[in-house]
PDB file of C-alpha atoms and ligand atoms in Angstrom:
ATOM      1  CA  MET J 563      94.263 132.118 147.447  1.00  0.00           C
ATOM      2  CA  LYS J 564      95.010 131.962 143.726  1.00  0.00           C
ATOM      3  CA  PHE J 565      98.075 130.489 142.027  1.00  0.00           C
ATOM      4  CA  ILE J 566     100.119 132.714 139.743  1.00  0.00           C
ATOM      5  CA  VAL J 567     102.745 130.574 138.066  1.00  0.00           C
ATOM      6  CA  GLY J 568     105.386 131.927 135.704  1.00  0.00           C
ATOM      7  CA  ASN J 569     106.819 129.706 132.970  1.00  0.00           C
ATOM      8  CA  TRP J 570     110.116 131.105 131.695  1.00  0.00           C
ATOM      9  CA  LYS J 571     110.466 128.419 129.006  1.00  0.00           C
ATOM     10  CA  MET J 572     113.968 128.569 127.457  1.00  0.00           C
ATOM     11  CA  ASN J 573     114.579 132.200 128.375  1.00  0.00           C
ATOM     12  CA  GLY J 574     116.555 134.197 130.894  1.00  0.00           C
ATOM     13  CA  THR J 575     119.996 134.590 132.407  1.00  0.00           C
ATOM     14  CA  SER J 576     121.207 134.589 135.999  1.00  0.00           C
ATOM     15  CA  GLU J 577     121.026 138.389 135.804  1.00  0.00           C
ATOM     16  CA  SER J 578     117.396 138.548 134.646  1.00  0.00           C
ATOM     17  CA  ARG J 579     116.483 135.858 137.184  1.00  0.00           C
ATOM     18  CA  GLY J 580     118.033 137.976 139.940  1.00  0.00           C
ATOM     19  CA  ALA J 581     116.074 141.051 138.856  1.00  0.00           C
ATOM     20  CA  LEU J 582     112.702 139.303 138.648  1.00  0.00           C
ATOM     21  CA  LEU J 583     112.995 137.295 141.848  1.00  0.00           C
ATOM     22  CA  LYS J 584     114.132 140.342 143.795  1.00  0.00           C
ATOM     23  CA  SER J 585     111.018 142.248 142.764  1.00  0.00           C
ATOM     24  CA  ILE J 586     108.707 139.325 143.546  1.00  0.00           C
ATOM     25  CA  ARG J 587     110.212 138.690 146.982  1.00  0.00           C
ATOM     26  CA  ASN J 588     109.030 142.104 148.146  1.00  0.00           C
ATOM     27  CA  VAL J 589     105.457 141.885 146.896  1.00  0.00           C
ATOM     28  CA  ILE J 590     102.729 141.595 149.505  1.00  0.00           C
ATOM     29  CA  THR J 591     100.098 139.174 148.224  1.00  0.00           C
ATOM     30  CA  ASN J 592      97.651 136.563 149.487  1.00  0.00           C
ATOM     31  CA  ASN J 593      98.346 134.448 146.441  1.00  0.00           C
ATOM     32  CA  LYS J 594     100.859 131.697 145.746  1.00  0.00           C
ATOM     33  CA  ILE J 595     103.537 132.894 143.341  1.00  0.00           C
ATOM     34  CA  VAL J 596     105.697 130.238 141.665  1.00  0.00           C
ATOM     35  CA  VAL J 597     108.405 130.786 139.059  1.00  0.00           C
ATOM     36  CA  CYS J 598     109.263 127.829 136.813  1.00  0.00           C
ATOM     37  CA  LEU J 599     112.814 128.412 135.634  1.00  0.00           C
ATOM     38  CA  PRO J 600     115.037 126.588 133.127  1.00  0.00           C
ATOM     39  CA  PHE J 601     116.995 123.868 134.963  1.00  0.00           C
ATOM     40  CA  ILE J 602     120.290 125.731 134.874  1.00  0.00           C
ATOM     41  CA  LEU J 603     118.793 128.795 136.558  1.00  0.00           C
ATOM     42  CA  ILE J 604     117.169 126.816 139.367  1.00  0.00           C
ATOM     43  CA  CYS J 605     120.377 125.947 141.147  1.00  0.00           C
ATOM     44  CA  GLY J 606     122.514 128.205 143.229  1.00  0.00           C
ATOM     45  CA  ASN J 607     120.920 129.991 146.111  1.00  0.00           C
ATOM     46  CA  ASP J 608     117.936 130.241 148.323  1.00  0.00           C
ATOM     47  CA  PHE J 609     116.044 132.718 146.157  1.00  0.00           C
ATOM     48  CA  GLY J 610     113.267 133.398 148.666  1.00  0.00           C
ATOM     49  CA  VAL J 611     110.647 132.609 145.990  1.00  0.00           C
ATOM     50  CA  THR J 612     108.820 129.309 145.414  1.00  0.00           C
ATOM     51  CA  LEU J 613     110.599 127.560 142.565  1.00  0.00           C
ATOM     52  CA  GLY J 614     109.215 125.353 139.856  1.00  0.00           C
ATOM     53  CA  ALA J 615     110.805 123.418 136.998  1.00  0.00           C
ATOM     54  CA  GLN J 616     109.527 122.893 133.460  1.00  0.00           C
ATOM     55  CA  ASP J 617     110.180 119.173 133.069  1.00  0.00           C
ATOM     56  CA  ILE J 618     111.159 116.086 135.082  1.00  0.00           C
ATOM     57  CA  SER J 619     112.401 112.630 134.167  1.00  0.00           C
ATOM     58  CA  GLU J 620     110.070 109.741 134.823  1.00  0.00           C
ATOM     59  CA  HIS J 621     113.146 107.844 136.123  1.00  0.00           C
ATOM     60  CA  ASP J 622     114.830 108.194 139.527  1.00  0.00           C
ATOM     61  CA  ASN J 623     118.440 108.143 138.287  1.00  0.00           C
ATOM     62  CA  GLY J 624     120.718 106.269 135.897  1.00  0.00           C
ATOM     63  CA  ALA J 625     121.795 106.316 132.267  1.00  0.00           C
ATOM     64  CA  TYR J 626     119.459 109.038 130.946  1.00  0.00           C
ATOM     65  CA  THR J 627     121.853 111.615 129.529  1.00  0.00           C
ATOM     66  CA  GLY J 628     120.556 115.157 129.757  1.00  0.00           C
ATOM     67  CA  ASP J 629     117.581 114.332 131.973  1.00  0.00           C
ATOM     68  CA  ILE J 630     116.889 115.701 135.454  1.00  0.00           C
ATOM     69  CA  SER J 631     115.195 113.548 138.084  1.00  0.00           C
ATOM     70  CA  GLY J 632     112.711 114.316 140.812  1.00  0.00           C
ATOM     71  CA  GLN J 633     115.382 113.541 143.409  1.00  0.00           C
ATOM     72  CA  MET J 634     117.594 116.237 141.884  1.00  0.00           C
ATOM     73  CA  LEU J 635     114.770 118.749 141.711  1.00  0.00           C
ATOM     74  CA  ASN J 636     113.797 118.041 145.293  1.00  0.00           C
ATOM     75  CA  ASP J 637     117.444 118.494 146.295  1.00  0.00           C
ATOM     76  CA  ALA J 638     117.366 121.909 144.555  1.00  0.00           C
ATOM     77  CA  ASN J 639     114.316 122.947 146.610  1.00  0.00           C
ATOM     78  CA  VAL J 640     111.884 122.753 143.696  1.00  0.00           C
ATOM     79  CA  LYS J 641     108.243 122.537 144.835  1.00  0.00           C
ATOM     80  CA  TYR J 642     106.317 122.444 141.529  1.00  0.00           C
ATOM     81  CA  VAL J 643     107.015 121.113 138.051  1.00  0.00           C
ATOM     82  CA  ILE J 644     105.174 121.705 134.773  1.00  0.00           C
ATOM     83  CA  VAL J 645     104.519 118.442 132.912  1.00  0.00           C
ATOM     84  CA  GLY J 646     102.891 117.908 129.548  1.00  0.00           C
ATOM     85  CA  HIS J 647     103.265 121.471 128.307  1.00  0.00           C
ATOM     86  CA  SER J 648     102.126 121.618 124.676  1.00  0.00           C
ATOM     87  CA  GLU J 649     105.674 122.497 123.600  1.00  0.00           C
ATOM     88  CA  ARG J 650     106.971 119.280 125.157  1.00  0.00           C
ATOM     89  CA  ARG J 651     104.095 117.236 123.775  1.00  0.00           C
ATOM     90  CA  THR J 652     104.750 118.700 120.311  1.00  0.00           C
ATOM     91  CA  TYR J 653     108.558 119.038 120.060  1.00  0.00           C
ATOM     92  CA  HIS J 654     109.508 116.119 122.322  1.00  0.00           C
ATOM     93  CA  HIS J 655     106.599 113.851 121.369  1.00  0.00           C
ATOM     94  CA  GLU J 656     105.515 113.348 124.974  1.00  0.00           C
ATOM     95  CA  THR J 657     102.423 111.159 125.139  1.00  0.00           C
ATOM     96  CA  ASN J 658      99.755 111.125 127.844  1.00  0.00           C
ATOM     97  CA  GLU J 659     101.418 107.995 129.190  1.00  0.00           C
ATOM     98  CA  ILE J 660     104.778 109.749 129.548  1.00  0.00           C
ATOM     99  CA  VAL J 661     103.117 112.794 131.113  1.00  0.00           C
ATOM    100  CA  ARG J 662     101.406 110.561 133.672  1.00  0.00           C
ATOM    101  CA  ALA J 663     104.725 108.837 134.458  1.00  0.00           C
ATOM    102  CA  LYS J 664     106.413 112.220 134.935  1.00  0.00           C
ATOM    103  CA  ALA J 665     103.602 113.456 137.186  1.00  0.00           C
ATOM    104  CA  THR J 666     103.900 110.262 139.238  1.00  0.00           C
ATOM    105  CA  ALA J 667     107.690 110.722 139.535  1.00  0.00           C
ATOM    106  CA  ALA J 668     107.163 114.280 140.753  1.00  0.00           C
ATOM    107  CA  ILE J 669     104.691 113.230 143.444  1.00  0.00           C
ATOM    108  CA  LYS J 670     107.035 110.472 144.585  1.00  0.00           C
ATOM    109  CA  ASN J 671     109.654 113.178 145.167  1.00  0.00           C
ATOM    110  CA  LYS J 672     107.304 115.562 147.009  1.00  0.00           C
ATOM    111  CA  ILE J 673     106.970 117.935 144.051  1.00  0.00           C
ATOM    112  CA  VAL J 674     103.518 119.023 142.854  1.00  0.00           C
ATOM    113  CA  PRO J 675     103.092 118.447 139.107  1.00  0.00           C
ATOM    114  CA  ILE J 676     101.228 121.082 137.101  1.00  0.00           C
ATOM    115  CA  ILE J 677      99.730 118.953 134.331  1.00  0.00           C
ATOM    116  CA  CYS J 678      98.996 120.887 131.141  1.00  0.00           C
ATOM    117  CA  VAL J 679      96.120 119.967 128.851  1.00  0.00           C
ATOM    118  CA  GLY J 680      94.594 121.766 125.900  1.00  0.00           C
ATOM    119  CA  GLU J 681      93.138 121.426 122.438  1.00  0.00           C
ATOM    120  CA  SER J 682      94.934 122.110 119.145  1.00  0.00           C
ATOM    121  CA  THR J 683      93.666 124.626 116.592  1.00  0.00           C
ATOM    122  CA  GLU J 684      92.343 121.784 114.477  1.00  0.00           C
ATOM    123  CA  GLU J 685      90.473 120.234 117.417  1.00  0.00           C
ATOM    124  CA  LYS J 686      88.951 123.615 118.270  1.00  0.00           C
ATOM    125  CA  ASN J 687      87.920 124.329 114.684  1.00  0.00           C
ATOM    126  CA  SER J 688      86.265 120.941 114.341  1.00  0.00           C
ATOM    127  CA  GLY J 689      84.264 121.332 117.570  1.00  0.00           C
ATOM    128  CA  ARG J 690      86.271 118.720 119.481  1.00  0.00           C
ATOM    129  CA  THR J 691      87.621 120.916 122.312  1.00  0.00           C
ATOM    130  CA  MET J 692      85.764 119.170 125.140  1.00  0.00           C
ATOM    131  CA  SER J 693      86.445 115.601 124.039  1.00  0.00           C
ATOM    132  CA  ALA J 694      90.131 116.347 123.309  1.00  0.00           C
ATOM    133  CA  VAL J 695      90.729 118.061 126.645  1.00  0.00           C
ATOM    134  CA  LYS J 696      88.869 115.389 128.613  1.00  0.00           C
ATOM    135  CA  LYS J 697      90.775 112.533 126.978  1.00  0.00           C
ATOM    136  CA  MET J 698      94.145 114.228 127.502  1.00  0.00           C
ATOM    137  CA  LEU J 699      93.231 115.015 131.108  1.00  0.00           C
ATOM    138  CA  LEU J 700      92.058 111.562 132.123  1.00  0.00           C
ATOM    139  CA  GLU J 701      95.008 109.831 130.445  1.00  0.00           C
ATOM    140  CA  SER J 702      97.618 112.243 131.879  1.00  0.00           C
ATOM    141  CA  ILE J 703      96.675 112.537 135.548  1.00  0.00           C
ATOM    142  CA  PRO J 704      98.347 110.265 138.096  1.00  0.00           C
ATOM    143  CA  LEU J 705      96.345 107.672 140.000  1.00  0.00           C
ATOM    144  CA  SER J 706      96.882 109.380 143.366  1.00  0.00           C
ATOM    145  CA  GLY J 707      98.712 112.249 145.048  1.00  0.00           C
ATOM    146  CA  GLU J 708      98.503 116.028 144.884  1.00  0.00           C
ATOM    147  CA  PHE J 709      98.514 117.646 141.447  1.00  0.00           C
ATOM    148  CA  ILE J 710      97.349 120.787 139.645  1.00  0.00           C
ATOM    149  CA  VAL J 711      95.836 120.962 136.158  1.00  0.00           C
ATOM    150  CA  ALA J 712      96.549 123.850 133.766  1.00  0.00           C
ATOM    151  CA  TYR J 713      94.203 124.317 130.819  1.00  0.00           C
ATOM    152  CA  GLU J 714      96.238 125.850 128.020  1.00  0.00           C
ATOM    153  CA  PRO J 715      94.640 125.886 124.562  1.00  0.00           C
ATOM    154  CA  TYR J 716      97.536 125.277 122.145  1.00  0.00           C
ATOM    155  CA  TRP J 717      96.402 128.097 119.886  1.00  0.00           C
ATOM    156  CA  ALA J 718      96.355 130.622 122.769  1.00  0.00           C
ATOM    157  CA  ILE J 719      99.970 130.072 123.853  1.00  0.00           C
ATOM    158  CA  GLY J 720     102.165 132.992 122.861  1.00  0.00           C
ATOM    159  CA  SER J 721      99.630 134.120 120.236  1.00  0.00           C
ATOM    160  CA  GLY J 722      97.963 137.056 121.959  1.00  0.00           C
ATOM    161  CA  LYS J 723      94.631 135.228 121.523  1.00  0.00           C
ATOM    162  CA  THR J 724      92.508 133.951 124.411  1.00  0.00           C
ATOM    163  CA  PRO J 725      89.212 132.048 124.522  1.00  0.00           C
ATOM    164  CA  SER J 726      86.142 134.075 125.523  1.00  0.00           C
ATOM    165  CA  GLY J 727      85.103 134.065 129.181  1.00  0.00           C
ATOM    166  CA  SER J 728      82.235 131.690 128.444  1.00  0.00           C
ATOM    167  CA  GLU J 729      84.505 129.313 126.515  1.00  0.00           C
ATOM    168  CA  ILE J 730      86.898 129.201 129.466  1.00  0.00           C
ATOM    169  CA  ALA J 731      84.005 128.650 131.878  1.00  0.00           C
ATOM    170  CA  ASP J 732      82.650 125.758 129.780  1.00  0.00           C
ATOM    171  CA  VAL J 733      86.001 123.981 129.542  1.00  0.00           C
ATOM    172  CA  PHE J 734      86.679 124.429 133.251  1.00  0.00           C
ATOM    173  CA  GLU J 735      83.272 122.998 134.080  1.00  0.00           C
ATOM    174  CA  THR J 736      84.056 119.964 131.910  1.00  0.00           C
ATOM    175  CA  ILE J 737      87.455 119.527 133.600  1.00  0.00           C
ATOM    176  CA  ARG J 738      85.959 119.948 137.066  1.00  0.00           C
ATOM    177  CA  LYS J 739      83.244 117.356 136.362  1.00  0.00           C
ATOM    178  CA  ALA J 740      85.706 114.874 134.846  1.00  0.00           C
ATOM    179  CA  LEU J 741      87.969 115.169 137.878  1.00  0.00           C
ATOM    180  CA  SER J 742      85.032 114.860 140.236  1.00  0.00           C
ATOM    181  CA  ASN J 743      83.890 111.689 138.459  1.00  0.00           C
ATOM    182  CA  ALA J 744      87.439 110.397 138.948  1.00  0.00           C
ATOM    183  CA  GLY J 745      87.058 111.048 142.683  1.00  0.00           C
ATOM    184  CA  ARG J 746      89.184 114.201 142.695  1.00  0.00           C
ATOM    185  CA  ASP J 747      87.409 117.299 143.995  1.00  0.00           C
ATOM    186  CA  ASP J 748      90.607 118.728 145.459  1.00  0.00           C
ATOM    187  CA  VAL J 749      92.518 119.734 142.328  1.00  0.00           C
ATOM    188  CA  ALA J 750      93.429 123.380 141.622  1.00  0.00           C
ATOM    189  CA  LEU J 751      92.782 124.434 138.015  1.00  0.00           C
ATOM    190  CA  LEU J 752      94.858 127.085 136.243  1.00  0.00           C
ATOM    191  CA  TYR J 753      94.301 128.878 132.949  1.00  0.00           C
ATOM    192  CA  GLY J 754      97.279 129.572 130.673  1.00  0.00           C
ATOM    193  CA  GLY J 755      97.650 131.182 127.253  1.00  0.00           C
ATOM    194  CA  SER J 756      98.384 134.860 126.504  1.00  0.00           C
ATOM    195  CA  VAL J 757      97.641 136.087 130.025  1.00  0.00           C
ATOM    196  CA  ASN J 758      98.613 139.727 130.583  1.00  0.00           C
ATOM    197  CA  ALA J 759      97.908 142.519 133.040  1.00  0.00           C
ATOM    198  CA  THR J 760      94.782 143.519 131.120  1.00  0.00           C
ATOM    199  CA  ASN J 761      93.027 140.132 131.088  1.00  0.00           C
ATOM    200  CA  ALA J 762      94.436 138.418 134.218  1.00  0.00           C
ATOM    201  CA  LYS J 763      91.841 139.596 136.736  1.00  0.00           C
ATOM    202  CA  GLU J 764      88.876 138.826 134.526  1.00  0.00           C
ATOM    203  CA  ILE J 765      90.143 135.316 133.735  1.00  0.00           C
ATOM    204  CA  VAL J 766      91.031 134.419 137.305  1.00  0.00           C
ATOM    205  CA  ASN J 767      87.540 135.391 138.443  1.00  0.00           C
ATOM    206  CA  ILE J 768      85.839 132.926 136.089  1.00  0.00           C
ATOM    207  CA  LYS J 769      84.120 130.065 137.930  1.00  0.00           C
ATOM    208  CA  ASN J 770      86.440 127.120 138.706  1.00  0.00           C
ATOM    209  CA  VAL J 771      89.625 129.053 137.810  1.00  0.00           C
ATOM    210  CA  ASP J 772      92.079 128.825 140.722  1.00  0.00           C
ATOM    211  CA  GLY J 773      94.994 130.600 139.114  1.00  0.00           C
ATOM    212  CA  LEU J 774      97.054 131.417 136.065  1.00  0.00           C
ATOM    213  CA  LEU J 775     100.019 129.987 134.192  1.00  0.00           C
ATOM    214  CA  VAL J 776     101.867 132.877 132.593  1.00  0.00           C
ATOM    215  CA  GLY J 777     104.522 132.466 129.900  1.00  0.00           C
ATOM    216  CA  GLY J 778     105.981 135.505 128.118  1.00  0.00           C
ATOM    217  CA  ALA J 779     104.630 138.047 130.604  1.00  0.00           C
ATOM    218  CA  SER J 780     106.394 136.320 133.532  1.00  0.00           C
ATOM    219  CA  LEU J 781     109.886 137.094 132.232  1.00  0.00           C
ATOM    220  CA  LYS J 782     110.123 140.676 133.430  1.00  0.00           C
ATOM    221  CA  SER J 783     108.872 142.449 136.515  1.00  0.00           C
ATOM    222  CA  ASP J 784     107.404 145.199 134.257  1.00  0.00           C
ATOM    223  CA  THR J 785     104.881 142.695 132.926  1.00  0.00           C
ATOM    224  CA  PHE J 786     104.674 140.072 135.721  1.00  0.00           C
ATOM    225  CA  LEU J 787     104.226 142.369 138.718  1.00  0.00           C
ATOM    226  CA  PRO J 788     101.125 144.121 137.306  1.00  0.00           C
ATOM    227  CA  ILE J 789      99.530 140.683 136.839  1.00  0.00           C
ATOM    228  CA  ILE J 790     100.353 139.692 140.426  1.00  0.00           C
ATOM    229  CA  LYS J 791      99.115 143.029 141.763  1.00  0.00           C
ATOM    230  CA  SER J 792      95.875 142.890 139.754  1.00  0.00           C
ATOM    231  CA  ILE J 793      94.723 139.785 141.646  1.00  0.00           C
ATOM    232  CA  ASP J 794      93.511 140.227 145.244  1.00  0.00           C
TER     233      ASP J 794
HETATM  234  C1  PEP U2049     102.842 128.970 128.542  1.00  0.00           C
HETATM  235  O1  PEP U2049     103.653 128.666 127.681  1.00  0.00           O
HETATM  236  O2  PEP U2049     102.667 128.228 129.518  1.00  0.00           O
HETATM  237  C2  PEP U2049     102.099 130.205 128.374  1.00  0.00           C
HETATM  238  C3  PEP U2049     101.031 130.362 129.072  1.00  0.00           C
HETATM  239  O3  PEP U2049     102.617 131.114 127.483  1.00  0.00           O
HETATM  240  P1  PEP U2049     102.087 132.598 127.150  1.00  0.00           P
HETATM  241  O4  PEP U2049     101.586 133.193 128.433  1.00  0.00           O
HETATM  242  O5  PEP U2049     103.303 133.302 126.617  1.00  0.00           O
HETATM  243  O6  PEP U2049     101.002 132.448 126.160  1.00  0.00           O
END
């Protein structure tokens, strides 16, 4: 079983949500399909598709205007939440410490955090990919509980560029070893960054890759369904 997780970011309407989820509901697959919607599109109905969110407050409730807690997400039937996406680390200045607190809040509320890690263009160009990813990983993961890690090189997100197969394999081996040394051999690892129907199958078959995190291509069934169908 592979994970195929869609990240809608700040896109979509109730109409486009209806269209995509209707097409996914009818797909026969052995894989776990999750769609991470903007908060406002999560609520409403039983959509018949596993729902994820794109952020979570590290707090349970209280005076945190604009934030959404794990209790609220759990109440809305959310099963997964993306934490530490590069866009949140960059535009909202989320540190590893905050990401770890958010992941811990998710677990406390029976939601599986998908913890994103990746290197910047500068780190890649200066040969620091492995050390940057390892540091971000070990400082962002919670101390216990179920979680997933998504490796998303910053420079690959929304750019149409992807690392080579051997680059992905090397980073995943580093992540796997680091998690194993931390006593965690049970963590699913996803790749994210410019996944499409042409490259999905090849990437998901790389050693240690347990699934995909898909941004732009998850917005429409025309582009998301071929990815889902390309993976056995
Ligand atoms: C993402 O933002 O999580 C992502 C993977 O985006 P894209 O697939 O559009 O590169």
